[in-house]
Amino acid sequence: MSGLEHYDILITNIRELLPMDQGGPVKGAAMNKLTILQDAALAIRDRRVAWIGTTKEAKTLSAATTIDATGKLVTPGLVDPHTHLVFGGSREEEMALKQQGVPYLEILKQGGGILATVEATRAASYEELLQKACFHLDRMAMHGITTVEAKSGYGLDKETELKQLRVAKQANIEHPIDVVSTFLGAHAIPTNFKDDPDAFLQEMASLFNLIRTEGLAEFIDIFTETGVFTVDQSRRYLQLAKDHGFQLKLHADEIDPLGGTELAVELGAISGDHLAVATDLGIEKLANSDTIGVILPGTSFYLGKDSFAPARKMIDKGAAIALSTDFNPGSCVTENLQLIMAMASLKLKLTPAEIWHAVTINAAHAIGKGKEAGTIAIDRKADVVIWDVPNYMYIPYHYGVNHANTVIKNGEVIFERQEIRCSKYAT
Ligand code: IZC
Ligand code: ZN
């Protein structure tokens, strides 16, 4: 080894490196402060980040693989903290209804929407669901996501909810991306419980023990919404989940402002998600709490909304915000978190620095992985993305395409952009 430090992977000539290593979730004005290392280098050994310095200092290092990142941005792997990853079928026929102006909750009321996906998910085998989930995870990985949260909620019966959770658990084992599971049995009221939502919640809550002992989910979530579950039903259900030792999440204030944001804070939920129509009171409470607001502008866009979540106000008041795709077959059908970063800039008026916090460190904290994901630091698991962009401001600016050049998950290259052979300038 000739006295030189030897590494597995060495990345040199990095134009900008964002470590995102502040530790805790980043709140309020601090979200706009970014540490940028220029002309940086990074070395990985035994799947961990082993060395960070300048390209000049890296000259004395050797590695099995050296990657030249001249002109490029390097960041932690993106964390997507809210997806409905495991489902059967698709809902493209709902597009025409949407164009006719039929609201999302009306489609659901007519047995479409979530309930249509429930039918397809019940009909799909475990293997089919696993294969499909891994297909979507591949797409996420290609777009720079290295950790993802996955919700159940398309079973709405015990058997299918457990099938979905077991698929997510297996996907976490089989796929390089880390998958963190949430039980969302309380996602809609199935037709056989239409007149007795409380009995349905009881049925779902009866799974808590098994889910806990089998380690099938870390979080319990509920859709608190008009025509789905009320604030009171949500409070009772989530309190029970808390008593079972789970951390809490809520689909809150997505369409109607029922006070779900306030409930998330009241219950000490790890995150309140959507918050698209959160009130000033809800924003104030969120800002003075440890609950992270997970904002999903892709869903507002996809549902044809004119207004977006008051994320600007939330940060200005001091809240910690994360961003997510909400990847699901009905209300936001994309695996591309980079596209959501552009929407956060254009529609939520977040700055590029705020957006980077929202898709790395804060997103990791929103799923209880703040110590493992969303940060580049010595001895951390090496989840690193090399982007084909000159600086951190570029991704929210150049939208709708994939900027990922190389994705490293747990110290291994899992994606490299393919060359297209039509230009003599291809790099
Ligand atoms: O399948 O429509 N909002 N749940 C709550 C969703 C959106 C996912 C879906
Ligand atoms: Zn959702």
Coordinates of C-alpha atoms and ligand atoms in Angstrom, one line a residue:
M1 CA 0.0 0.0 0.0
S2 CA 3.2 2.2 -0.2
G3 CA 2.3 4.2 2.9
L4 CA -0.6 5.9 1.1
E5 CA -4.1 5.8 2.7
H6 CA -6.1 3.5 0.6
Y7 CA -9.9 3.9 0.0
D8 CA -12.6 2.2 -1.9
I9 CA -13.9 5.3 -3.7
L10 CA -12.3 8.7 -4.0
I11 CA -14.3 11.6 -5.5
T12 CA -12.1 14.5 -6.6
N13 CA -12.5 18.0 -8.2
I14 CA -15.9 18.5 -6.7
R15 CA -17.0 22.0 -7.6
E16 CA -19.5 22.2 -4.7
L17 CA -19.9 19.7 -1.8
L18 CA -22.9 20.1 0.5
P19 CA -22.3 18.2 3.8
M20 CA -25.7 19.1 5.3
D21 CA -24.2 18.1 8.7
Q22 CA -26.0 20.3 11.2
G23 CA -27.1 17.4 13.4
G24 CA -30.7 18.1 14.4
P25 CA -33.5 19.1 12.1
V26 CA -32.9 22.6 10.8
K27 CA -35.6 25.2 11.6
G28 CA -36.7 28.6 10.4
A29 CA -34.0 31.0 9.2
A30 CA -31.2 28.4 9.7
M31 CA -32.6 26.6 6.7
N32 CA -31.3 29.3 4.5
K33 CA -27.7 28.9 5.7
L34 CA -25.7 26.4 3.7
T35 CA -22.1 25.2 4.1
I36 CA -20.5 24.8 0.7
L37 CA -17.1 23.2 0.3
Q38 CA -15.5 24.2 -2.9
D39 CA -12.9 22.3 -4.9
A40 CA -13.6 19.4 -2.5
A41 CA -12.8 15.7 -2.4
L42 CA -14.4 12.8 -0.5
A43 CA -13.2 9.3 0.2
I44 CA -15.3 6.2 1.1
R45 CA -14.0 3.1 2.9
D46 CA -16.0 0.1 4.2
R47 CA -19.3 1.7 3.0
R48 CA -18.7 4.8 5.1
V49 CA -17.5 8.3 4.5
A50 CA -13.9 8.1 5.6
W51 CA -12.3 11.4 4.6
I52 CA -13.4 14.9 3.4
G53 CA -10.9 17.5 2.3
T54 CA -9.7 19.5 -0.7
T55 CA -8.8 18.1 -4.1
K56 CA -5.2 19.3 -3.4
E57 CA -5.1 17.3 -0.1
A58 CA -6.5 14.3 -1.9
K59 CA -3.4 14.0 -4.1
T60 CA -1.8 11.9 -1.4
L61 CA -4.7 9.4 -1.3
S62 CA -5.2 6.3 -3.3
A63 CA -8.4 4.4 -4.0
A64 CA -9.7 1.4 -5.9
T65 CA -12.0 3.7 -7.9
T66 CA -11.4 7.4 -8.4
I67 CA -14.3 9.5 -9.8
D68 CA -13.5 12.9 -11.3
A69 CA -16.4 15.3 -10.4
T70 CA -15.0 18.3 -12.3
G71 CA -17.6 21.0 -12.5
K72 CA -20.2 19.0 -10.5
L73 CA -22.2 19.2 -7.4
V74 CA -22.1 16.5 -4.7
T75 CA -24.7 16.1 -2.0
P76 CA -26.1 13.5 0.4
G77 CA -28.5 11.0 -1.2
L78 CA -32.0 12.5 -1.3
V79 CA -34.5 11.3 1.3
D80 CA -38.1 11.0 0.3
P81 CA -40.1 11.1 3.6
H82 CA -43.7 10.4 2.3
T83 CA -44.5 7.9 -0.4
H84 CA -47.3 5.3 -1.1
L85 CA -44.7 3.0 -2.7
V86 CA -46.6 -0.4 -2.6
F87 CA -49.7 -0.6 -4.7
G88 CA -51.4 -2.5 -7.5
G89 CA -52.6 -1.1 -10.8
S90 CA -52.7 2.5 -11.8
R91 CA -55.4 5.3 -12.2
E92 CA -54.7 7.0 -15.5
E93 CA -58.5 6.9 -16.4
E94 CA -59.0 9.4 -13.5
M95 CA -57.2 12.1 -15.6
A96 CA -60.3 12.6 -17.7
L97 CA -62.5 13.0 -14.6
K98 CA -60.1 15.5 -13.2
Q99 CA -60.2 17.5 -16.5
Q100 CA -63.9 17.6 -16.2
G101 CA -63.4 19.2 -12.8
V102 CA -64.6 16.2 -10.6
P103 CA -62.8 16.8 -7.2
Y104 CA -60.5 14.3 -5.7
L105 CA -62.8 13.7 -2.7
E106 CA -65.8 13.2 -5.1
I107 CA -63.9 10.5 -7.1
L108 CA -63.2 8.8 -3.8
K109 CA -66.8 9.0 -2.7
Q110 CA -67.8 7.3 -5.9
G111 CA -65.6 4.3 -5.1
G112 CA -62.7 5.5 -7.3
G113 CA -59.4 7.1 -6.2
I114 CA -57.9 5.3 -3.2
L115 CA -60.6 2.7 -3.3
A116 CA -59.8 1.8 -6.9
T117 CA -56.2 1.2 -5.9
V118 CA -57.4 -0.9 -2.9
E119 CA -59.1 -3.2 -5.3
A120 CA -56.0 -3.6 -7.5
T121 CA -53.8 -4.0 -4.4
R122 CA -56.0 -6.7 -3.0
A123 CA -55.9 -8.6 -6.3
A124 CA -52.1 -8.4 -6.7
S125 CA -49.9 -11.1 -5.3
Y126 CA -47.1 -10.5 -2.8
E127 CA -44.6 -11.1 -5.6
E128 CA -46.3 -8.8 -8.0
L129 CA -46.4 -6.0 -5.5
L130 CA -42.7 -6.6 -4.6
Q131 CA -41.6 -6.5 -8.2
K132 CA -43.6 -3.3 -8.8
A133 CA -42.3 -1.6 -5.7
C134 CA -38.7 -2.4 -6.7
F135 CA -39.4 -1.0 -10.2
H136 CA -40.4 2.3 -8.6
L137 CA -37.5 2.1 -6.1
D138 CA -35.1 1.8 -9.1
R139 CA -36.6 4.9 -10.6
M140 CA -36.2 6.8 -7.3
A141 CA -32.6 5.6 -7.1
M142 CA -31.9 6.9 -10.6
H143 CA -33.2 10.2 -9.5
G144 CA -30.9 10.4 -6.5
I145 CA -33.1 9.1 -3.7
T146 CA -31.3 6.8 -1.4
T147 CA -33.8 6.6 1.5
V148 CA -37.6 6.5 1.3
E149 CA -40.6 6.2 3.5
A150 CA -43.3 3.8 2.3
K151 CA -46.9 3.7 3.6
S152 CA -49.4 0.9 3.5
G153 CA -53.1 2.0 3.1
Y154 CA -54.3 0.3 -0.1
G155 CA -55.5 -2.9 1.7
L156 CA -58.0 -1.5 4.2
D157 CA -58.4 -5.1 5.4
K158 CA -56.0 -6.9 7.8
E159 CA -54.6 -9.3 5.3
T160 CA -53.8 -6.8 2.5
E161 CA -52.4 -4.2 4.9
L162 CA -50.0 -6.8 6.3
K163 CA -49.2 -7.9 2.7
Q164 CA -48.2 -4.4 1.8
L165 CA -46.1 -3.9 5.0
R166 CA -44.3 -7.2 4.4
V167 CA -43.6 -6.2 0.8
A168 CA -42.1 -2.9 2.0
K169 CA -40.0 -4.9 4.6
Q170 CA -38.7 -7.2 1.9
A171 CA -38.0 -4.4 -0.5
N172 CA -35.9 -2.8 2.2
I173 CA -33.9 -6.1 2.3
E174 CA -33.7 -6.7 -1.4
H175 CA -33.2 -3.2 -2.8
P176 CA -30.2 -1.0 -2.1
I177 CA -32.5 1.9 -1.1
D178 CA -33.4 2.0 2.6
V179 CA -37.2 1.7 3.0
V180 CA -38.8 2.9 6.2
S181 CA -42.3 1.7 6.8
T182 CA -45.5 3.4 8.0
F183 CA -48.8 1.7 8.7
L184 CA -51.6 3.8 7.0
G185 CA -54.5 1.4 7.5
A186 CA -56.6 4.5 8.3
H187 CA -56.2 5.8 4.7
A188 CA -59.9 5.6 3.6
I189 CA -63.1 3.9 4.8
P190 CA -63.7 0.7 2.9
T191 CA -67.2 0.2 1.5
N192 CA -68.0 -2.6 4.0
F193 CA -67.4 -0.2 6.9
K194 CA -69.0 2.8 5.2
D195 CA -71.5 3.4 8.0
D196 CA -69.2 2.6 10.9
P197 CA -65.8 4.2 10.5
D198 CA -65.1 3.8 14.3
A199 CA -65.4 0.0 13.9
F200 CA -63.0 0.2 11.0
L201 CA -60.5 2.1 13.0
Q202 CA -60.8 -0.5 15.7
E203 CA -60.2 -3.2 13.2
M204 CA -57.0 -1.5 12.0
A205 CA -55.9 -0.7 15.5
S206 CA -56.2 -4.4 16.3
L207 CA -53.1 -4.9 14.1
F208 CA -50.9 -2.6 16.2
N209 CA -49.5 -5.4 18.4
L210 CA -48.6 -7.6 15.5
I211 CA -47.0 -4.8 13.5
R212 CA -45.0 -3.9 16.6
T213 CA -43.8 -7.4 17.4
E214 CA -43.0 -8.2 13.7
G215 CA -41.3 -4.9 13.2
L216 CA -43.5 -4.1 10.2
A217 CA -43.7 -0.4 10.7
E218 CA -42.1 2.4 12.7
F219 CA -44.9 5.0 12.2
I220 CA -48.7 5.1 12.3
D221 CA -50.4 7.5 10.0
I222 CA -54.0 8.5 9.3
F223 CA -55.8 10.5 6.6
T224 CA -57.6 13.3 8.6
E225 CA -59.9 14.7 5.9
T226 CA -63.5 15.5 5.1
G227 CA -65.3 12.3 4.2
V228 CA -62.4 10.2 5.6
F229 CA -61.5 10.5 9.3
T230 CA -62.4 13.4 11.7
V231 CA -60.0 15.1 14.0
D232 CA -61.6 13.4 17.0
Q233 CA -61.4 9.9 15.4
S234 CA -57.8 10.7 14.4
R235 CA -56.9 11.8 17.9
R236 CA -58.3 8.6 19.5
Y237 CA -56.7 6.3 17.0
L238 CA -53.3 8.0 17.1
Q239 CA -53.3 8.1 20.9
L240 CA -53.8 4.4 20.9
A241 CA -50.9 4.0 18.5
K242 CA -48.7 6.1 20.8
D243 CA -49.7 3.9 23.7
H244 CA -48.4 1.0 21.7
G245 CA -45.0 2.8 21.3
F246 CA -45.3 4.0 17.8
Q247 CA -44.3 7.4 16.5
L248 CA -47.0 9.3 14.6
K249 CA -47.6 10.9 11.3
L250 CA -50.7 12.6 9.8
H251 CA -52.1 13.4 6.4
A252 CA -53.3 16.7 7.7
D253 CA -55.0 19.8 6.2
E254 CA -54.5 18.4 2.6
I255 CA -57.8 19.5 1.1
D256 CA -60.0 21.0 3.9
P257 CA -58.6 22.9 6.9
L258 CA -59.9 20.6 9.7
G259 CA -57.1 21.4 12.2
G260 CA -54.9 18.4 11.4
T261 CA -51.8 20.6 11.7
E262 CA -52.8 21.5 15.3
L263 CA -53.5 17.8 16.1
A264 CA -50.1 16.7 14.8
V265 CA -48.5 19.2 17.2
E266 CA -50.8 18.3 20.1
L267 CA -49.9 14.6 19.8
G268 CA -46.2 15.3 19.3
A269 CA -46.2 13.6 15.9
I270 CA -42.8 13.3 14.2
S271 CA -44.3 14.9 11.1
G272 CA -47.5 16.5 9.9
D273 CA -47.8 16.0 6.1
H274 CA -49.4 18.0 3.3
L275 CA -50.5 21.0 5.5
A276 CA -51.6 22.6 2.2
V277 CA -54.4 24.6 3.8
A278 CA -53.0 24.9 7.3
T279 CA -54.4 27.9 9.2
D280 CA -52.3 30.7 10.8
L281 CA -52.9 29.1 14.2
G282 CA -51.7 25.7 12.9
I283 CA -48.6 27.3 11.4
E284 CA -47.9 29.1 14.7
K285 CA -48.2 25.8 16.7
L286 CA -46.0 24.0 14.2
A287 CA -43.3 26.6 14.3
N288 CA -43.2 26.3 18.1
S289 CA -43.0 22.5 18.1
D290 CA -40.6 19.6 17.2
T291 CA -43.0 18.4 14.6
I292 CA -41.6 18.6 11.1
G293 CA -43.9 19.9 8.3
V294 CA -43.6 17.5 5.3
I295 CA -44.8 19.6 2.3
L296 CA -46.0 17.9 -1.0
P297 CA -46.3 20.6 -3.7
G298 CA -46.4 17.9 -6.4
T299 CA -49.8 16.9 -5.0
S300 CA -51.2 20.4 -5.0
F301 CA -50.0 20.7 -8.6
Y302 CA -51.4 17.3 -9.6
L303 CA -54.8 17.9 -8.0
G304 CA -55.0 21.2 -10.0
K305 CA -55.0 23.5 -7.0
D306 CA -54.4 27.2 -7.4
S307 CA -52.8 27.7 -4.1
F308 CA -50.0 25.8 -2.4
A309 CA -49.0 25.0 1.2
P310 CA -47.9 28.1 3.2
A311 CA -44.4 26.7 3.5
R312 CA -42.8 30.1 3.2
K313 CA -44.8 31.4 6.2
M314 CA -44.0 28.2 8.1
I315 CA -40.2 28.7 7.7
D316 CA -40.5 32.5 8.4
K317 CA -42.3 31.6 11.7
G318 CA -39.5 29.2 12.6
A319 CA -40.7 25.7 11.5
A320 CA -38.6 22.8 10.2
I321 CA -39.9 21.8 6.7
A322 CA -39.2 18.7 4.6
L323 CA -40.2 18.1 1.0
S324 CA -41.5 14.9 -0.6
T325 CA -42.9 13.5 -3.8
D326 CA -46.0 11.8 -2.1
F327 CA -45.4 9.3 -4.9
N328 CA -48.7 7.4 -5.3
P329 CA -51.0 6.2 -8.1
G330 CA -53.6 9.0 -7.8
S331 CA -52.6 12.4 -6.5
C332 CA -48.9 12.6 -7.4
V333 CA -47.5 10.2 -9.9
T334 CA -43.8 10.9 -10.0
E335 CA -40.6 9.4 -8.5
N336 CA -38.7 12.5 -9.3
L337 CA -38.0 14.5 -6.1
Q338 CA -35.9 17.0 -8.2
L339 CA -39.1 18.0 -9.9
I340 CA -40.6 18.7 -6.5
M341 CA -37.6 20.8 -5.7
A342 CA -38.4 23.0 -8.7
M343 CA -42.0 23.3 -7.5
A344 CA -40.8 24.3 -4.0
S345 CA -38.9 27.1 -5.6
L346 CA -41.6 28.3 -8.0
K347 CA -44.7 27.6 -6.0
L348 CA -43.7 27.6 -2.3
K349 CA -41.1 30.4 -2.8
L350 CA -38.4 28.5 -0.9
T351 CA -34.8 29.4 -1.5
P352 CA -32.4 26.8 -2.9
A353 CA -30.6 26.5 0.5
E354 CA -34.0 25.8 2.2
I355 CA -34.9 23.3 -0.4
W356 CA -31.7 21.3 0.1
H357 CA -32.3 21.1 3.8
A358 CA -35.8 20.0 3.1
V359 CA -34.8 17.0 0.9
T360 CA -31.8 15.8 3.0
I361 CA -31.3 16.4 6.7
N362 CA -34.9 17.5 7.5
A363 CA -36.4 14.8 5.4
A364 CA -34.3 12.2 7.3
H365 CA -35.4 13.6 10.6
A366 CA -39.0 13.4 9.5
I367 CA -38.7 9.6 9.3
G368 CA -36.5 9.2 12.3
K369 CA -33.3 8.6 10.4
G370 CA -31.5 11.9 11.2
K371 CA -28.5 10.0 12.5
E372 CA -28.2 7.7 9.4
A373 CA -29.3 9.6 6.3
G374 CA -29.4 13.1 4.8
T375 CA -25.9 14.1 5.7
I376 CA -22.3 13.6 4.5
A377 CA -20.0 13.3 7.5
I378 CA -17.1 11.1 8.6
D379 CA -18.2 7.6 9.7
R380 CA -21.7 8.1 8.2
K381 CA -23.0 5.5 5.8
A382 CA -21.9 6.7 2.3
D383 CA -25.1 7.8 0.6
V384 CA -23.8 10.3 -1.9
V385 CA -25.0 11.8 -5.2
I386 CA -22.9 13.4 -7.9
W387 CA -25.0 15.8 -10.0
D388 CA -24.4 17.0 -13.5
V389 CA -24.9 20.6 -12.4
P390 CA -22.5 23.4 -11.6
N391 CA -24.0 24.5 -8.2
Y392 CA -26.6 23.9 -5.6
M393 CA -29.0 26.5 -7.1
Y394 CA -29.2 24.7 -10.4
I395 CA -31.5 21.7 -9.7
P396 CA -34.6 23.8 -8.7
Y397 CA -34.0 25.9 -11.8
H398 CA -33.6 23.4 -14.6
Y399 CA -36.8 21.4 -14.1
G400 CA -38.4 18.2 -15.2
V401 CA -35.3 16.2 -16.1
N402 CA -32.9 14.0 -14.2
H403 CA -29.6 15.6 -13.1
A404 CA -28.2 12.6 -11.3
N405 CA -24.8 11.5 -12.7
T406 CA -23.7 9.0 -10.2
V407 CA -25.6 7.6 -7.2
I408 CA -23.7 5.9 -4.4
K409 CA -25.7 4.0 -1.8
N410 CA -24.1 2.5 1.3
G411 CA -20.7 2.9 -0.4
E412 CA -21.6 1.3 -3.7
V413 CA -22.3 2.9 -7.0
I414 CA -25.9 1.9 -7.9
F415 CA -26.5 4.3 -10.8
E416 CA -24.4 5.9 -13.4
R417 CA -25.9 8.1 -16.1
Q418 CA -25.6 6.4 -19.5
E419 CA -24.0 8.1 -22.4
I420 CA -26.2 8.7 -25.4
R421 CA -24.2 8.1 -28.6
C422 CA -25.5 11.0 -30.7
S423 CA -23.1 13.7 -29.8
K424 CA -19.4 14.0 -30.1
Y425 CA -19.5 16.1 -27.0
A426 CA -21.1 13.3 -24.9
T427 CA -19.3 13.1 -21.5
Ligands
IZC1 O1 -54.0 7.2 -3.5 O2 -54.8 9.2 -3.6 N1 -54.0 11.8 -0.3 N2 -53.9 9.7 0.0 C1 -54.3 10.9 0.7 C2 -53.5 9.9 -1.2 C3 -53.6 11.3 -1.4 C4 -53.0 8.9 -2.1 C5 -54.0 8.4 -3.2
ZN2 ZN -49.8 10.6 1.2

